[in-house]
PDB file of C-alpha atoms (C1' of nucleotides) in Angstrom:
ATOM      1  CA  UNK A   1      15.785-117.283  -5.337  1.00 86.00           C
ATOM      2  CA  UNK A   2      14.744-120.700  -3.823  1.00 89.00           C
ATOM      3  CA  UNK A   3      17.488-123.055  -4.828  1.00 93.00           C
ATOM      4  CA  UNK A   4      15.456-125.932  -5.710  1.00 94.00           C
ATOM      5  CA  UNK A   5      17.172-129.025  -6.858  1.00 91.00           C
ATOM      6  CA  UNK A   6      16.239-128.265 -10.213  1.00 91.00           C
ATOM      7  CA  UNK A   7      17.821-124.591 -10.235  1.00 92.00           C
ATOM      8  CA  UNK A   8      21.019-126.261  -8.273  1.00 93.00           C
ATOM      9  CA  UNK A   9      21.119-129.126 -11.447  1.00 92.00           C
ATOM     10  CA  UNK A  10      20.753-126.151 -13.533  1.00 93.00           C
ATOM     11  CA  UNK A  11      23.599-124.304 -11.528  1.00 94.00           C
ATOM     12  CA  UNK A  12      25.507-127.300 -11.868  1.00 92.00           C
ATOM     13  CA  UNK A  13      25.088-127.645 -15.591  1.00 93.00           C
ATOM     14  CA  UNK A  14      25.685-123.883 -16.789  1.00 93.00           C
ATOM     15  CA  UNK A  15      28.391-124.211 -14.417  1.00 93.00           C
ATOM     16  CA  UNK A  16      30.393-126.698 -15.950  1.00 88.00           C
ATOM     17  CA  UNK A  17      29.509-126.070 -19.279  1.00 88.00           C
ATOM     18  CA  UNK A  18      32.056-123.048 -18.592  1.00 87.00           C
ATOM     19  CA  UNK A  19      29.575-119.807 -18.250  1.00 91.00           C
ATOM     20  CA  UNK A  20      30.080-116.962 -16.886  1.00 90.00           C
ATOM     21  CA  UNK A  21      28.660-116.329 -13.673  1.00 94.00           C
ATOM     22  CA  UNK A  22      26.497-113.398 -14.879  1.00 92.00           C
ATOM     23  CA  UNK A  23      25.765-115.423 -18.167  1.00 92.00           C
ATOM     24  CA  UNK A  24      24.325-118.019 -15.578  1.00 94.00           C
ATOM     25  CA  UNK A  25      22.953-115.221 -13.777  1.00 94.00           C
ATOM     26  CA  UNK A  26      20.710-113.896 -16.565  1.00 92.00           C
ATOM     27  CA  UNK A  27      19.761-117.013 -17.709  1.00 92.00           C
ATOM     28  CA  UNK A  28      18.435-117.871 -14.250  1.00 92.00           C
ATOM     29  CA  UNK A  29      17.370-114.794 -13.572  1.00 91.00           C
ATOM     30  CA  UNK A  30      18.733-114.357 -10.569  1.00 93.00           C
ATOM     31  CA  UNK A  31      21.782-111.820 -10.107  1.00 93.00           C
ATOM     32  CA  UNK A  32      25.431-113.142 -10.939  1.00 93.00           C
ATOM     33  CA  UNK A  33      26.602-112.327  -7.026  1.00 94.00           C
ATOM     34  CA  UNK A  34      23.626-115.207  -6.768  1.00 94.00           C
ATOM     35  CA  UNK A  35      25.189-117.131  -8.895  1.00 95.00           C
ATOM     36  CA  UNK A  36      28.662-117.341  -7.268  1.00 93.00           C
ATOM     37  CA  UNK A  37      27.631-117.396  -3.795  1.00 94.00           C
ATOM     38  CA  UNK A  38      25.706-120.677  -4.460  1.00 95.00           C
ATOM     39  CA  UNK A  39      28.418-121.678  -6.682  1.00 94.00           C
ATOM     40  CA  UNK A  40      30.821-121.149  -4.029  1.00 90.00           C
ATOM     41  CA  UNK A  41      28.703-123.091  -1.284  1.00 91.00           C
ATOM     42  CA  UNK A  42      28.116-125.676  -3.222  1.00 91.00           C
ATOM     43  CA  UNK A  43      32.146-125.720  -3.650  1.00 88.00           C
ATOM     44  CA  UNK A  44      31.535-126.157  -7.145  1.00 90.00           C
ATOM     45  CA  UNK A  45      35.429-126.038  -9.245  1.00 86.00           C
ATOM     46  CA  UNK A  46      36.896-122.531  -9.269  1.00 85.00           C
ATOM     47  CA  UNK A  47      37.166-120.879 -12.644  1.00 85.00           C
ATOM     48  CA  UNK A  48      40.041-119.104 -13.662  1.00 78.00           C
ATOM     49  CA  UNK A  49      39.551-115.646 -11.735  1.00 70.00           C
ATOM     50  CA  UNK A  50      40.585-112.684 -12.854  1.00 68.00           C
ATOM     51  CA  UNK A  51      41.907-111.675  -9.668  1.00 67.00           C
ATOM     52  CA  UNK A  52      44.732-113.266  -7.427  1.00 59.00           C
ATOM     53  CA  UNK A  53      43.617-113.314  -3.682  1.00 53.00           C
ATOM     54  CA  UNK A  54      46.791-115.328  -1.964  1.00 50.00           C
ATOM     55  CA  UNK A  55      47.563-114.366   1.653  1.00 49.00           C
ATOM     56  CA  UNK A  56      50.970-113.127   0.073  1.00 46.00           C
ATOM     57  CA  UNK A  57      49.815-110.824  -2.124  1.00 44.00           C
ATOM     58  CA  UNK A  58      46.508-109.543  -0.241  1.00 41.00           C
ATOM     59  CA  UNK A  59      48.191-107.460   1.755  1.00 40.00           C
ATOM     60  CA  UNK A  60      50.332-105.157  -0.474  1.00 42.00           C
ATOM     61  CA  UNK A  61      48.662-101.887   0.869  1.00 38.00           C
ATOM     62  CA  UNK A  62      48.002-102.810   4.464  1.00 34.00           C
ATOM     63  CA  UNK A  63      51.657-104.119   4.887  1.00 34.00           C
ATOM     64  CA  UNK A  64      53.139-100.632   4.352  1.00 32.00           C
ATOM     65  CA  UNK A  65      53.402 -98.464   1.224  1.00 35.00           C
ATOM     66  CA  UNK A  66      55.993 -99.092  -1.318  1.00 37.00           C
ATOM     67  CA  UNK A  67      58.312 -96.081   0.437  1.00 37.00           C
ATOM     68  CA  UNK A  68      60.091 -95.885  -3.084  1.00 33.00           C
ATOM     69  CA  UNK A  69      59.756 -96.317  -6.938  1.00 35.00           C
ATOM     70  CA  UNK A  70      60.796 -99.195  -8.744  1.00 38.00           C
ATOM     71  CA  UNK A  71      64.553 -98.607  -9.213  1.00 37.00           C
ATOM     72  CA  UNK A  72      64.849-100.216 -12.258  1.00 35.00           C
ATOM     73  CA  UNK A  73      62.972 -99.981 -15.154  1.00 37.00           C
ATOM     74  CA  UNK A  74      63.065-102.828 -18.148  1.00 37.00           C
ATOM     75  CA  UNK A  75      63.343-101.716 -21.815  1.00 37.00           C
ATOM     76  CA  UNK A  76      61.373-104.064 -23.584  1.00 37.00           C
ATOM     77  CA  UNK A  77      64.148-105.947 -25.729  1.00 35.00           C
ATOM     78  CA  UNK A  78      62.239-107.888 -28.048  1.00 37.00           C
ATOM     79  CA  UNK A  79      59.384-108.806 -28.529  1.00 39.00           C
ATOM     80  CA  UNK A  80      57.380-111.909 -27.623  1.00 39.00           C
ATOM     81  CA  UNK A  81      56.771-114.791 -30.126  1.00 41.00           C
ATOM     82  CA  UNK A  82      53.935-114.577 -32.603  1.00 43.00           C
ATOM     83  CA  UNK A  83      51.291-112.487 -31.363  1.00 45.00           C
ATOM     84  CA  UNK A  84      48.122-114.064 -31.539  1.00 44.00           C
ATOM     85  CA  UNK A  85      45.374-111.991 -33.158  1.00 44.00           C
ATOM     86  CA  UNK A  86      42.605-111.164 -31.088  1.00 42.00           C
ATOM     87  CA  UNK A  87      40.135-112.456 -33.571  1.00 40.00           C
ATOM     88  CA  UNK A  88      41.776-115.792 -33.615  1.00 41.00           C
ATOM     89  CA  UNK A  89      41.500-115.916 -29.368  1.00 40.00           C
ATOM     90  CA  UNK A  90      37.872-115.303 -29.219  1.00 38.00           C
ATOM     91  CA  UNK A  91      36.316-118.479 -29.190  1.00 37.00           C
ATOM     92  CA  UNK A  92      35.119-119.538 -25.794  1.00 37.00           C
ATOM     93  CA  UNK A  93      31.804-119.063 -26.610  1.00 36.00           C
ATOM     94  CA  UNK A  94      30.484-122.845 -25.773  1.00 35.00           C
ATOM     95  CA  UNK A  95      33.443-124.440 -24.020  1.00 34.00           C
ATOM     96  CA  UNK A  96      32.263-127.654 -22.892  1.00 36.00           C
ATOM     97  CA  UNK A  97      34.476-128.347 -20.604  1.00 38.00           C
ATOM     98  CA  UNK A  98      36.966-125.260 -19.267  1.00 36.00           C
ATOM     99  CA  UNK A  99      40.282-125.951 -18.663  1.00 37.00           C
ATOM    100  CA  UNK A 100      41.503-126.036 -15.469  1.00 38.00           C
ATOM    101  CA  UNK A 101      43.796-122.106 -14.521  1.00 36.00           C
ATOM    102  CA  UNK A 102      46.611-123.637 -14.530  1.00 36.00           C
ATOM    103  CA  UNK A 103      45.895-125.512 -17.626  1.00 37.00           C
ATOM    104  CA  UNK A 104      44.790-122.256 -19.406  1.00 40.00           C
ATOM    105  CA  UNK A 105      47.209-121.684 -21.799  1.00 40.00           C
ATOM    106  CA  UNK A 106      45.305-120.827 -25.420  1.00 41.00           C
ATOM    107  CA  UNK A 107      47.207-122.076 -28.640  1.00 40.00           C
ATOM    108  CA  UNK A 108      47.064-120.113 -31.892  1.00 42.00           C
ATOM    109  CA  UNK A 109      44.692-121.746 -33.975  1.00 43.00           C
ATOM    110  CA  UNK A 110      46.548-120.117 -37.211  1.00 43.00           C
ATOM    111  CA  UNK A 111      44.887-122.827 -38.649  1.00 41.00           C
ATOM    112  CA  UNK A 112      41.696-121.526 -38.345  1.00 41.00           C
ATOM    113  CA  UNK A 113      42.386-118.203 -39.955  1.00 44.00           C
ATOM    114  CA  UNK A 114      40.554-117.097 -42.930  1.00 45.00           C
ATOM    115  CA  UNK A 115      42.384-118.626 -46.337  1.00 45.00           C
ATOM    116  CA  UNK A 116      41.547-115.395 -48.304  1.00 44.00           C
ATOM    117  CA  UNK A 117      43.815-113.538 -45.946  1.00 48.00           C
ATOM    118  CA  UNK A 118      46.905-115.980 -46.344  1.00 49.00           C
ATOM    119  CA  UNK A 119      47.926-115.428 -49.812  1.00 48.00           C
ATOM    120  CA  UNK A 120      51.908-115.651 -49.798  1.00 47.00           C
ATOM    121  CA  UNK A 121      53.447-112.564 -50.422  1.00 46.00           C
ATOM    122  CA  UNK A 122      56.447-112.870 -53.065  1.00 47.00           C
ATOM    123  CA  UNK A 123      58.753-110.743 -50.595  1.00 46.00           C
ATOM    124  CA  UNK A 124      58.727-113.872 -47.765  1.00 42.00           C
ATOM    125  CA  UNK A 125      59.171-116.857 -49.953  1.00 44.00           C
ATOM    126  CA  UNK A 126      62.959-116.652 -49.385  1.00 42.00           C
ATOM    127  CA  UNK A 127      62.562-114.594 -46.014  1.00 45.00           C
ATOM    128  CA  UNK A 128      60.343-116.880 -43.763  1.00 46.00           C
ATOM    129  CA  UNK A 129      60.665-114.805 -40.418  1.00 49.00           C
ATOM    130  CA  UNK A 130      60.920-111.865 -41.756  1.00 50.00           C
ATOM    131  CA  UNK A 131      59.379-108.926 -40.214  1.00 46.00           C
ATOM    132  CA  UNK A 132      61.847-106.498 -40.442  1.00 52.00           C
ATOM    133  CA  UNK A 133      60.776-103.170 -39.293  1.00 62.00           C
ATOM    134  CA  UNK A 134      57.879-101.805 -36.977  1.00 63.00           C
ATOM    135  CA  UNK A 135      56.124-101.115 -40.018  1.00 68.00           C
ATOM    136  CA  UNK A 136      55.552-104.576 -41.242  1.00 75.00           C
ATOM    137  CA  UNK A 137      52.026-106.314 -40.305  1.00 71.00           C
ATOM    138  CA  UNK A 138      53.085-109.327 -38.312  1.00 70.00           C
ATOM    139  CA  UNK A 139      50.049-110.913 -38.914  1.00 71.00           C
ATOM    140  CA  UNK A 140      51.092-115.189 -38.313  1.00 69.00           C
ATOM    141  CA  UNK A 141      50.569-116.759 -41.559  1.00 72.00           C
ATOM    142  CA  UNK A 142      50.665-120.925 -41.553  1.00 70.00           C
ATOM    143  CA  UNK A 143      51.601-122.446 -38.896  1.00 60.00           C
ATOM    144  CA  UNK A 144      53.923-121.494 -36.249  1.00 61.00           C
ATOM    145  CA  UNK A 145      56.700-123.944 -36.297  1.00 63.00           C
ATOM    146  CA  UNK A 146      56.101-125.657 -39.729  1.00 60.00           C
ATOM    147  CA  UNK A 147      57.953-124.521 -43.085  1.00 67.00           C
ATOM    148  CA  UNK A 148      55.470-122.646 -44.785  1.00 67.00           C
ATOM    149  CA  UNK A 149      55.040-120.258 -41.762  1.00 65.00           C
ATOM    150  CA  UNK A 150      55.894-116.462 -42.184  1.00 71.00           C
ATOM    151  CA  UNK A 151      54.459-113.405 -41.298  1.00 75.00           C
ATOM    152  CA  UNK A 152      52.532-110.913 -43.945  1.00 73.00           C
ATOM    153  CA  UNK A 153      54.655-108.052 -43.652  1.00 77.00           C
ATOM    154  CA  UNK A 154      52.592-105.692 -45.777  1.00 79.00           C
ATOM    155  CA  UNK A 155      52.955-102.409 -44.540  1.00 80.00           C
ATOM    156  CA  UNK A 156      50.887-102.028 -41.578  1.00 77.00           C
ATOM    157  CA  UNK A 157      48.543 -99.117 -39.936  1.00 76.00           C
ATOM    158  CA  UNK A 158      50.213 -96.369 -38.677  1.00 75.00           C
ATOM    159  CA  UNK A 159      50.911 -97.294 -34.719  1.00 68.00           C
ATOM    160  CA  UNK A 160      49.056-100.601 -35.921  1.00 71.00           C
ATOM    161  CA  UNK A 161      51.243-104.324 -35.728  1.00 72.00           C
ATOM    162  CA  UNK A 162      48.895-105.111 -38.417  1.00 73.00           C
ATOM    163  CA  UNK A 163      48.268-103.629 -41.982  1.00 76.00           C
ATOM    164  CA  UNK A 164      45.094-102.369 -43.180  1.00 71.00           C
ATOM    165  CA  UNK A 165      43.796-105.903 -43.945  1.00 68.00           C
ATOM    166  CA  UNK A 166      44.680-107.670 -40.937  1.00 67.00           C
ATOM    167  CA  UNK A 167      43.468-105.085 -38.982  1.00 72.00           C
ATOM    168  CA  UNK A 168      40.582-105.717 -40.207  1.00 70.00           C
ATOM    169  CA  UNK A 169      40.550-108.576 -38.848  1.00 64.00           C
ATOM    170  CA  UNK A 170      42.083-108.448 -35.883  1.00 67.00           C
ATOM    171  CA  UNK A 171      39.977-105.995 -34.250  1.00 63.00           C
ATOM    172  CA  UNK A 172      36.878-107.687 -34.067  1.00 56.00           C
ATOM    173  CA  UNK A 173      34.357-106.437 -31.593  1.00 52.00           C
ATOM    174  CA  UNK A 174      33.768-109.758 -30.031  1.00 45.00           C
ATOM    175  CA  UNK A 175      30.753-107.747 -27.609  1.00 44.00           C
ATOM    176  CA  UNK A 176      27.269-109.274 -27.012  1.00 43.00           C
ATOM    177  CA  UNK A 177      27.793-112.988 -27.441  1.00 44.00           C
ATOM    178  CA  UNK A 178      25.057-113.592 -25.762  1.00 44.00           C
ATOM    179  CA  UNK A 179      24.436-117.307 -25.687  1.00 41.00           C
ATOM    180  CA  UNK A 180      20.726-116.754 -26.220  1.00 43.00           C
ATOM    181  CA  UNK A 181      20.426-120.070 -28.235  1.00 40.00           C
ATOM    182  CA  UNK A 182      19.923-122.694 -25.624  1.00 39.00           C
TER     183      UNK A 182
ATOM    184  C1'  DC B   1      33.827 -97.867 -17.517  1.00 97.10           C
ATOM    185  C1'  DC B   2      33.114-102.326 -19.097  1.00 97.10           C
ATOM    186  C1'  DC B   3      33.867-107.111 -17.967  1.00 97.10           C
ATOM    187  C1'  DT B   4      35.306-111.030 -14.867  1.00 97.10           C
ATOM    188  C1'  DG B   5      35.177-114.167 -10.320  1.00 97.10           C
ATOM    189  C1'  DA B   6      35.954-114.318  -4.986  1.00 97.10           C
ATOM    190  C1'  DT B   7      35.131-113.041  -0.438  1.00 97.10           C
ATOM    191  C1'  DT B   8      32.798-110.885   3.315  1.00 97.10           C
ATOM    192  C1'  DC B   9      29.185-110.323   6.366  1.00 97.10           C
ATOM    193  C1'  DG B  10      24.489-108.567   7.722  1.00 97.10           C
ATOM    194  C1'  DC B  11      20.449-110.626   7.233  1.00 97.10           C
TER     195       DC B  11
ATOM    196  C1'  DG C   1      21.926-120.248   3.529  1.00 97.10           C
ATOM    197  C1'  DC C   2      21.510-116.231   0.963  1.00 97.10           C
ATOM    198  C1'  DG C   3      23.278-112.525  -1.889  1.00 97.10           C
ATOM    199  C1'  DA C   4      24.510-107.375  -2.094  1.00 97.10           C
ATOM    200  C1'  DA C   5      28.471-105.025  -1.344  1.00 97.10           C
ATOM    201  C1'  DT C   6      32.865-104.958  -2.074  1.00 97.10           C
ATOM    202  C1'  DC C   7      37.274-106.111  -3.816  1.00 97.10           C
ATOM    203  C1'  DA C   8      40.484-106.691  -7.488  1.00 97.10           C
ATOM    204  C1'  DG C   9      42.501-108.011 -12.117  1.00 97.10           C
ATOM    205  C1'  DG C  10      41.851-107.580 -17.270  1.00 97.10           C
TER     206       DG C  10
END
DNA sequence: CCCTGATTCGC
DNA sequence: GCGAATCAGG
């Protein structure tokens, strides 16, 4: 690859319109290692990596083997606050403009959640929160923080936090977004 | 095993 | 400067 100024513009513009670097890659045609090498000489901004490389932590093998277990082991008292379905997180298809790591912090857009699905059931009216037992789909319904919010609570799938409809939903093979339209 | 991005280092 | 190899987390 001869980085013209035209493919570093290019670079640039995939870049910071929040690509991956293999997206890039392919669209380029050039491999993604390619991709972030020039990306990195050119110092363009970080993206969120998946991977922490801090002195600190870097070492954690070199420095000596953990010589025992973890003593103590934490029973996972209760859960988090709404889960977010994975349907409703997979929208970073055409960023514009990626959020800095730090700033990373994706809301629940409940909001955008399909209207069929959100049909009160009778059982919450008077019972906002409730969602009582293991077996009750905790699907968010409404927004998180406002009146009207509850979860559905139907019975959900067996070893599923969601019932059969929500499910549905929530398990969304989100695979081969490809970006071709450009 | 798939994905991700970062770093290293021979070229 | 380049990018494959490698690393490492999700």
């Amino acid at each position: 690859m001869d980085w013209t100024s035209e493919a570093i513009e290019r670079l640039r513009a995939l870049w910071s319109e929040g690509h991956s670097t293999a997206e890039i890659g392919r669209r380029m045609g050039v491999s993604k290692n390619s991709v972030v090498g020039k990306a990195h000489r050119l110092q363009l901004p970080a993206r969120p990596s998946p991977i922490r490389r801090d002195p600190a932590a870097a070492r954690p093998v070199a420095a000596g083997r953990r010589p025992t277990l973890p003593p103590l082991r934490v029973v996972a008292a209760a859960p988090p606050v709404a889960p977010v379905p994975a349907a409703v997180m997979a929208a970073p298809a055409a960023t514009p403009m990626p959020p800095r790591p730090e700033a990373r912090r994706p809301e629940p857009r409940v909001a955008e959640m399909p209207a069929a699905l959100g049909a009160p059931k009778p059982a919450n009216v008077l019972r906002p929160f409730a969602r009582a037992s293991a077996r009750s789909c905790c699907w968010p319904i409404g927004e998180p923080g406002t009146p009207g919010f509850r979860f559905c609570t139907a019975e959900s799938l067996n070893g599923k936090p969601y019932c059969a409809e929500h499910a549905a939903v929530a398990y969304v093979r989100v695979k081969d977004r490809r970006e071709d339209a450009a």
